[in-house]
C-alpha cells in the first residue's frame, strides 16, 4: 500500500509516487483554501499545505499491516496513506459518500481498511490509541508497525507523556512522529514548550530520537525509515521530530495576526518541500520537468473532480442519525 | 445601557471583575494568543474572541496563556483558588473535560468537603458547549448534567447577554467553584445590557413567558427554541409558562413548582442527550415532589441518544427545534 | 455448580473468556504486580485480588501490568479494541475516570459513530465503585449515571456472583465498549455459581422479589439493601416487586413498566448522588411513559447531595439503608 | 514555622528539631503499624517510615508563606510541617477533632493554616495544584515558594508532565520533590519508569534537577535548600529526586510479596535515616546520646498520648454529613 499504488521496489516509481502524493496534497489544500474563501466549503478545516513531506516520507514506508494515526490536520496524511480523494472531499463536504459517511468531518478522516486512524477530538489523545494498535499488531505477530502523527501542541498533553512511557515499558512497535509547525493554534512553541525541545521529552524515557527538516522529503524519508525499521525489527518505540512550515492559518478563517509580517511568504520561499523536491530530482536528472508538469496537470484534474463530486454529492440519509452508535443491537 | 452581544457581555463582566478585584486572573489557551510568535500579542483574544482586549488592559500577569495542558492549568486554577486568588479558567470546549475531569470533579468539587471545610475555592470555569456548527461528536456536547451530578460544584447556563453578564459577575465573586457554560451559538445574540456592573443571584429562575396551560423548562440555547414554540403556540390558543432556571446548581425548584402547580403539565427542553441529564433530573424532582399537581406525563424534549453527527442535515435532526416542542405541548394539552 | 464469591466469579469469567479467545487480554495496574521487583511475580493479582492466578496461566503477554498511567493504558485498550483485540482494562476505582475520561467518554463511546460505523470496539472496562470502606470522597463514588449519559457505552452493574460471571462473559464477547462496574463491598458475597461458562444477555432485568404493592428498582449493592427492606416489609403486609436492571445501557424498561403498571408505585434505590443519576433517569422515563399507571409520587432513595465522607458514622448516614427504603415505601402505600 | 517551633538561626536547635521531627514520624508510624496489626486503627493507612529525612529536610527550609503539597503517604510530611500530632491521629481515627474533622482520613491530611495541602485522590494530581499555589504566592509577592512531594509512581501520570512544563513556562517558584521509594503499589520502578530516571523527565523541560540520597538528612537538607532558594530568588521550578527506602507495605495489610526476601531488613540495616543521623551527630559531638534518648522518651509519650486521645475521641456529629459542601449558602 503506501497510497496510490506505489511499487516499492523501483526507485523512480517511488520518486514519482512521492511527488504525486505531495503535489496532490498541495493542490488539494490550495484549492480548498480558495473554495473556503469563496464560501463553498460547509465545514471547518485545518490545512496541511507546507507539511506534505512529512506524511509522504512516512507513508512511503508503510505497508498493509501498518497503522497510521493522524491528527485534526488530516487531509494530507489521509491522502498520503492512499485514501480515496473523492471520499476525503465528500467527508469535508459532510456527504453520505464521505470517508466517515459525513458523521466525522474534516478533522476525523478515518479509513479502517487502510489502517488509517482518524483523530479523536482531544489534541494528543491519538498517542494512547497508537499504543493500542501496536499492541494488536504485535499480538498478531504480523510484523506491523504504528506511526502516530502528533503536532507540537500535543507534546504538552499529559496523555502523550504517558504514552511515551507506556510504549517504552511495553517496548511497542510505534513511532511518535511530531510535526513541529511552530504553533498550537495562535501560540508559538517558543512559549508553550519549555526548553523548546520536543525530542528531549522522548529521550527522557530512553527512546531513540531524531530531529529532521520536515520540509526535506529525502531527509524525512531516511529518518522515518530508520525509526520504522527499528520498530519493525522489535527495537521498540522511538520519536522523530520534524520541523515543518505551515502555509495557512490554524484553521481557515484564522487571521494569523500572531505571525510576523512576511513570515509565510518567507516560508513559502525558503522551505517549500515541493520546490526542494523538484530542484533535487530535476538537478539529479531523476525526473524531467515535462514529467512533473504532466503529473501536475493530472492531479489538478483529479482534485477538481473530487471537489465537484463532493459539492454535488448527497448528504447522509436521515436514518444515519441513529445508526452506528453500537455495533450490536441495543 | 446599550446593545451588547453575549460575547461582549461576558467580556465586560470579566473586565469589570478584574478591575474590581486584583486577585481575579484569567487562565486558558490562547486567551490572548500570540505568545512565542513574531506577530501581535493579543492575536486571538480567546479561541472564541471573548477575552479580546483584556491582555492590553491587564497584562500577561493576569491574562495567563497556557500550553495545551488542560489538566495542569485547571489544577493550577484550583490550587490558586485555594490559595486565595479568584481564577477564571477557560475550558475551550466542555468536551475537553475529558482531559481535566479529575481537577474539576474530584478536586475542585470535593476540596472543601474532603478537608473538612478549611478552605474556600473561588474558582470559575468558563466553558463553551453546544451543537450547530458541524463540529461533530467531540466538539458539540452539552455536559451540564455531568457537572450538576457532582456535589460541590455550582453550574450556570446563561441564555442571554444580560444574564451572562450578571451571572458571570456572581460566579467570579462566589466562594465556591462555578462552572459557567456558554453556548457557542449564542455569542452573537444581542440585547440591551447595562454598562455598569451588576450581579444576578444564583438559584433564581427567570420566567420568560407566562401562561396557564403548560410549564416549559428550558436551558441555555433551548430557551430560545422553546420561546419560539411558545409564541407560535399562543396563536393556537395554547398558553405556556417558559422558565429558564439559569443555574442548575442551585436549582430554583420553587419557581418550577409554582408553575407546575398551576399548569399541571411539564415539558423540559434540553440539548443534552436523554440519559441522566438535566431533563431527567428536573422530571424526577417534579415527579417526586409535585406528583399530585401533575395532570399529564412529564415530557422531555432532547436529542436522541446518539453522539452529535457533523453533517448539517443530521445535526439539525439531532437538535430539538420549535416544531418538536410544539408537537409535545399540543399532545400534552389534549390529555 | 459451587459456592463462589463475586470476586471468584469475576475471575472465573475472565479466565474462561481468555481460554476461549486468545484475543482477550487484560490491561491495568498491578493486575499481577511484582513487575520490576525482586519478589514474587503475581504478587498482588490485582488491587482487589480479582485477577490472581491469571498471570501464571496466560503470561505477561496477555496480563499487562501498567504504570500509573490510566489515560495511556485506557487509550491503548481503545486502540487495541479498534485493531481487533478484546481488551479488558481495569480502572482500579471508578473515581479515576478523572484521569482517563477522554479515552472513555470521547473516544471509546464515540469511535464507531464518529467514523461512520467502520469499526467495532470490543472493549470491556472493569471498574470498582461504592462507599462503605472509609475511603472518602475520591475513592467511594458511584458514577453509573455518568457512564450511562454517554451514548455509545454499555453499562453493567452486577449485584450478585452469578450475574457478575455471566454478564462479564457477555461484556467481553460484546462488540461495543462496555463499562462493567463492580461494587467493592460485594467482592465477598457468595452464592451458587455454575462452573462452566455462561452468558446473561444485556438489557434483561432480574426480578428479585414479586409483590403487588410497590415496585422497587435498585442497582448494584442497593439491590441487597432493598431486598432487606422488602423482606421486612412483607412482615408488615406490604408486598414489593424488586427489580435489578443489571444493565443500565441497555435498560430493560419493559420489566420496570410491567411492574409499575401493576403496582402504580415506584421507588428507586441508588447509591449515587441525587442529581442526574440513575434514580433520576429511571424516574424520568417512568414519569414520561407510564404516567397514567402511577398512583403516587416516584420516590428516589439516594445519598444526600454531598461528597462521600470518610468517617464511618457519617458514611453510614450517607448510604441508603433498609430503614430508609422501608420508610419511603410505607409512606407510598398510604397514598 | 517548619514545624515544632524550630528557631532557624541556631545550628544545634535546628539539628534537634530535625531529629525530633524524624523520630516523631518514625515512632508514630511504627506505633501505627503495631496498632493496625492489632486491629485498632479504623481506616486504611500508608506508612512513611523510612522516608523521614525527605519531608524533614525539606520542611527545615519552609516558612509561613510557603506551601507544602503532600501525598497519600501523608503522616510524615504532615508531622514535618508541624501539624498537630493529636489532630493527625484523630484524622486517622476519623474523629471530629481530626485535621479534616474526620471527613478526609489518613491520605488527605491537610492544614490550611500551615499551608499544608493534602493529597487529592489521584496520584500526581497535586503537581498541578502546586502550580496554583505558586501562582498565588507570586501574585501576592510575598516571597513564598511551593514544594510538591510526589512519589515515583506519579512520574507516569500525565498531569505531572504537564505541570513540569507549565511551571517552567510560567517560571513558577515550585520544587517538585520526588520520593522514589522503589514502588508504586506492588510494581517496581524498574518496570514502570521507562529509562528508570525520574529526574531526566524534569530535565527535558529545561528544569534544573538534582538527585540525592533521601536516607541522608544532611544531603536532602542541602539539596532541597538549594532548589528552594533558587525558587525563592525567582529562578523558577526545579526537580529533586530522593531515593528513599520504604520500611512497610504500600498500605497496612499489604503482604509485600513483590519484595525480595530480606529486602526490608537490609534497608533497615543499611538505609535508615535515623541511624545515619544519630551516627553523624554523635560522631561529630553535636548532640549526646543522653539528649537523644531524652528526646526519644518524650516523643514516645507524645505519640502515646496522641493515639489514646484519638482512640477515645468523639466521631463527627451527624450534622457534619451535610456541612462544608459549599462555602456559601446554596
Ligand atoms: C485536549 C484539547 N485541547 C485543546 C484543543 C483545541 N485545539 C485544537 S487544535 C489545537 C492546536 C494543536 O496544535 P498542534 O498539536 O501543534 O497541531 P497543529 O494544529 O499545529 O497541526 C488545539 C489547542 C483540543 N482539540 N483538544
Ligand atoms: C490516578 C490514580 N491512579 C491510581 C491510584 C491508586 N494508587 C494509590 S497510591 C498508588 C501508588 C503510588 O505510588 P507512588 O507515587 O510511588 O507513591 P508511594 O505510594 O510509593 O508513596 C496508586 C497506584 C490513584 N490513587 N490515583
Ligand atoms: Mg503545531
Ligand atoms: Mg513509590
Short mmCIF file of N, CA and C in Angstrom, two decimals, chain D residues 245-292:
data_model
loop_
_atom_site.label_atom_id
_atom_site.label_comp_id
_atom_site.label_asym_id
_atom_site.label_seq_id
_atom_site.Cartn_x
_atom_site.Cartn_y
_atom_site.Cartn_z
N UNK D 245 14.05 4.61 51.21
CA UNK D 245 13.55 3.27 51.49
C UNK D 245 12.15 3.34 52.09
N UNK D 246 11.33 2.35 51.75
CA UNK D 246 10.00 2.26 52.39
C UNK D 246 10.03 1.03 53.29
N UNK D 247 9.84 1.24 54.57
CA UNK D 247 10.01 0.15 55.53
C UNK D 247 8.78 -0.74 55.67
N UNK D 248 7.62 -0.23 55.29
CA UNK D 248 6.42 -1.06 55.41
C UNK D 248 5.82 -1.30 54.02
N UNK D 249 4.63 -1.85 54.00
CA UNK D 249 3.98 -2.15 52.72
C UNK D 249 3.42 -0.89 52.07
N UNK D 250 2.82 -1.07 50.90
CA UNK D 250 2.19 0.08 50.25
C UNK D 250 1.14 0.68 51.20
N UNK D 251 0.32 -0.19 51.72
CA UNK D 251 -0.63 0.20 52.77
C UNK D 251 -0.54 -0.88 53.83
N UNK D 252 -1.08 -0.61 54.98
CA UNK D 252 -1.05 -1.65 56.03
C UNK D 252 -1.99 -2.78 55.61
N UNK D 253 -1.47 -3.98 55.72
CA UNK D 253 -2.21 -5.14 55.26
C UNK D 253 -1.57 -5.74 54.01
N UNK D 254 -0.72 -4.98 53.38
CA UNK D 254 -0.02 -5.42 52.16
C UNK D 254 1.00 -6.51 52.54
N UNK D 255 0.87 -7.68 51.92
CA UNK D 255 1.77 -8.79 52.25
C UNK D 255 3.17 -8.60 51.63
N UNK D 256 3.29 -7.64 50.73
CA UNK D 256 4.60 -7.27 50.17
C UNK D 256 5.36 -8.43 49.51
N UNK D 257 4.62 -9.33 48.88
CA UNK D 257 5.30 -10.47 48.23
C UNK D 257 6.14 -10.04 47.04
N UNK D 258 5.92 -8.84 46.58
CA UNK D 258 6.68 -8.34 45.43
C UNK D 258 8.10 -7.95 45.82
N UNK D 259 8.39 -7.95 47.12
CA UNK D 259 9.74 -7.58 47.54
C UNK D 259 10.58 -8.84 47.73
N UNK D 260 11.86 -8.72 47.47
CA UNK D 260 12.77 -9.84 47.66
C UNK D 260 12.82 -10.19 49.15
N UNK D 261 13.07 -11.45 49.43
CA UNK D 261 13.22 -11.86 50.82
C UNK D 261 14.36 -11.06 51.45
N UNK D 262 14.14 -10.54 52.61
CA UNK D 262 15.21 -9.83 53.31
C UNK D 262 15.42 -8.40 52.85
N UNK D 263 14.63 -7.97 51.85
CA UNK D 263 14.83 -6.62 51.31
C UNK D 263 14.63 -5.55 52.38
N UNK D 264 13.55 -5.68 53.12
CA UNK D 264 13.26 -4.65 54.12
C UNK D 264 14.29 -4.67 55.24
N UNK D 265 14.66 -5.88 55.64
CA UNK D 265 15.66 -5.98 56.71
C UNK D 265 16.95 -5.30 56.28
N UNK D 266 17.33 -5.53 55.05
CA UNK D 266 18.56 -4.93 54.55
C UNK D 266 18.43 -3.39 54.48
N UNK D 267 17.27 -2.92 54.05
CA UNK D 267 17.05 -1.46 54.02
C UNK D 267 17.12 -0.88 55.42
N UNK D 268 16.52 -1.57 56.35
CA UNK D 268 16.55 -1.08 57.73
C UNK D 268 17.98 -1.07 58.27
N UNK D 269 18.76 -2.04 57.84
CA UNK D 269 20.14 -2.11 58.30
C UNK D 269 21.00 -1.00 57.67
N UNK D 270 20.85 -0.84 56.37
CA UNK D 270 21.83 0.00 55.67
C UNK D 270 21.31 1.39 55.30
N UNK D 271 19.99 1.59 55.32
CA UNK D 271 19.49 2.86 54.81
C UNK D 271 18.47 3.50 55.75
N UNK D 272 18.78 3.46 57.00
CA UNK D 272 17.87 4.06 57.97
C UNK D 272 18.35 5.48 58.27
N UNK D 273 17.53 6.46 57.92
CA UNK D 273 17.97 7.85 58.05
C UNK D 273 18.22 8.23 59.52
N UNK D 274 17.51 7.59 60.41
CA UNK D 274 17.70 7.92 61.83
C UNK D 274 19.01 7.34 62.35
N UNK D 275 19.34 6.14 61.94
CA UNK D 275 20.63 5.56 62.32
C UNK D 275 21.76 6.44 61.81
N UNK D 276 21.66 6.80 60.54
CA UNK D 276 22.71 7.63 59.94
C UNK D 276 22.82 8.98 60.65
N UNK D 277 21.67 9.56 60.95
CA UNK D 277 21.66 10.86 61.63
C UNK D 277 22.31 10.76 63.00
N UNK D 278 21.91 9.72 63.73
CA UNK D 278 22.48 9.55 65.08
C UNK D 278 24.00 9.38 65.00
N UNK D 279 24.42 8.52 64.10
CA UNK D 279 25.86 8.30 63.96
C UNK D 279 26.58 9.62 63.69
N UNK D 280 26.02 10.35 62.79
CA UNK D 280 26.68 11.59 62.39
C UNK D 280 26.75 12.61 63.52
N UNK D 281 25.63 12.84 64.18
CA UNK D 281 25.64 13.88 65.23
C UNK D 281 26.40 13.43 66.47
N UNK D 282 26.32 12.14 66.74
CA UNK D 282 27.09 11.65 67.90
C UNK D 282 28.58 11.66 67.57
N UNK D 283 28.91 11.18 66.39
CA UNK D 283 30.31 11.14 65.96
C UNK D 283 30.93 12.53 65.98
N UNK D 284 30.16 13.50 65.54
CA UNK D 284 30.69 14.87 65.47
C UNK D 284 30.53 15.61 66.80
N UNK D 285 29.97 14.91 67.76
CA UNK D 285 29.79 15.53 69.06
C UNK D 285 28.78 16.67 69.06
N UNK D 286 27.86 16.66 68.12
CA UNK D 286 26.88 17.74 68.03
C UNK D 286 25.77 17.57 69.05
N UNK D 287 25.37 16.34 69.25
CA UNK D 287 24.38 16.05 70.29
C UNK D 287 24.90 14.84 71.06
N UNK D 288 24.36 14.63 72.24
CA UNK D 288 24.83 13.49 73.04
C UNK D 288 23.78 12.38 73.03
N UNK D 289 24.24 11.19 73.31
CA UNK D 289 23.34 10.04 73.36
C UNK D 289 22.25 10.26 74.40
N UNK D 290 22.60 10.89 75.46
CA UNK D 290 21.61 11.13 76.51
C UNK D 290 20.53 12.08 76.03
N UNK D 291 20.99 13.11 75.32
CA UNK D 291 20.00 14.04 74.77
C UNK D 291 19.02 13.30 73.86
N UNK D 292 19.58 12.50 72.98
CA UNK D 292 18.72 11.79 72.02
C UNK D 292 17.76 10.86 72.76
#
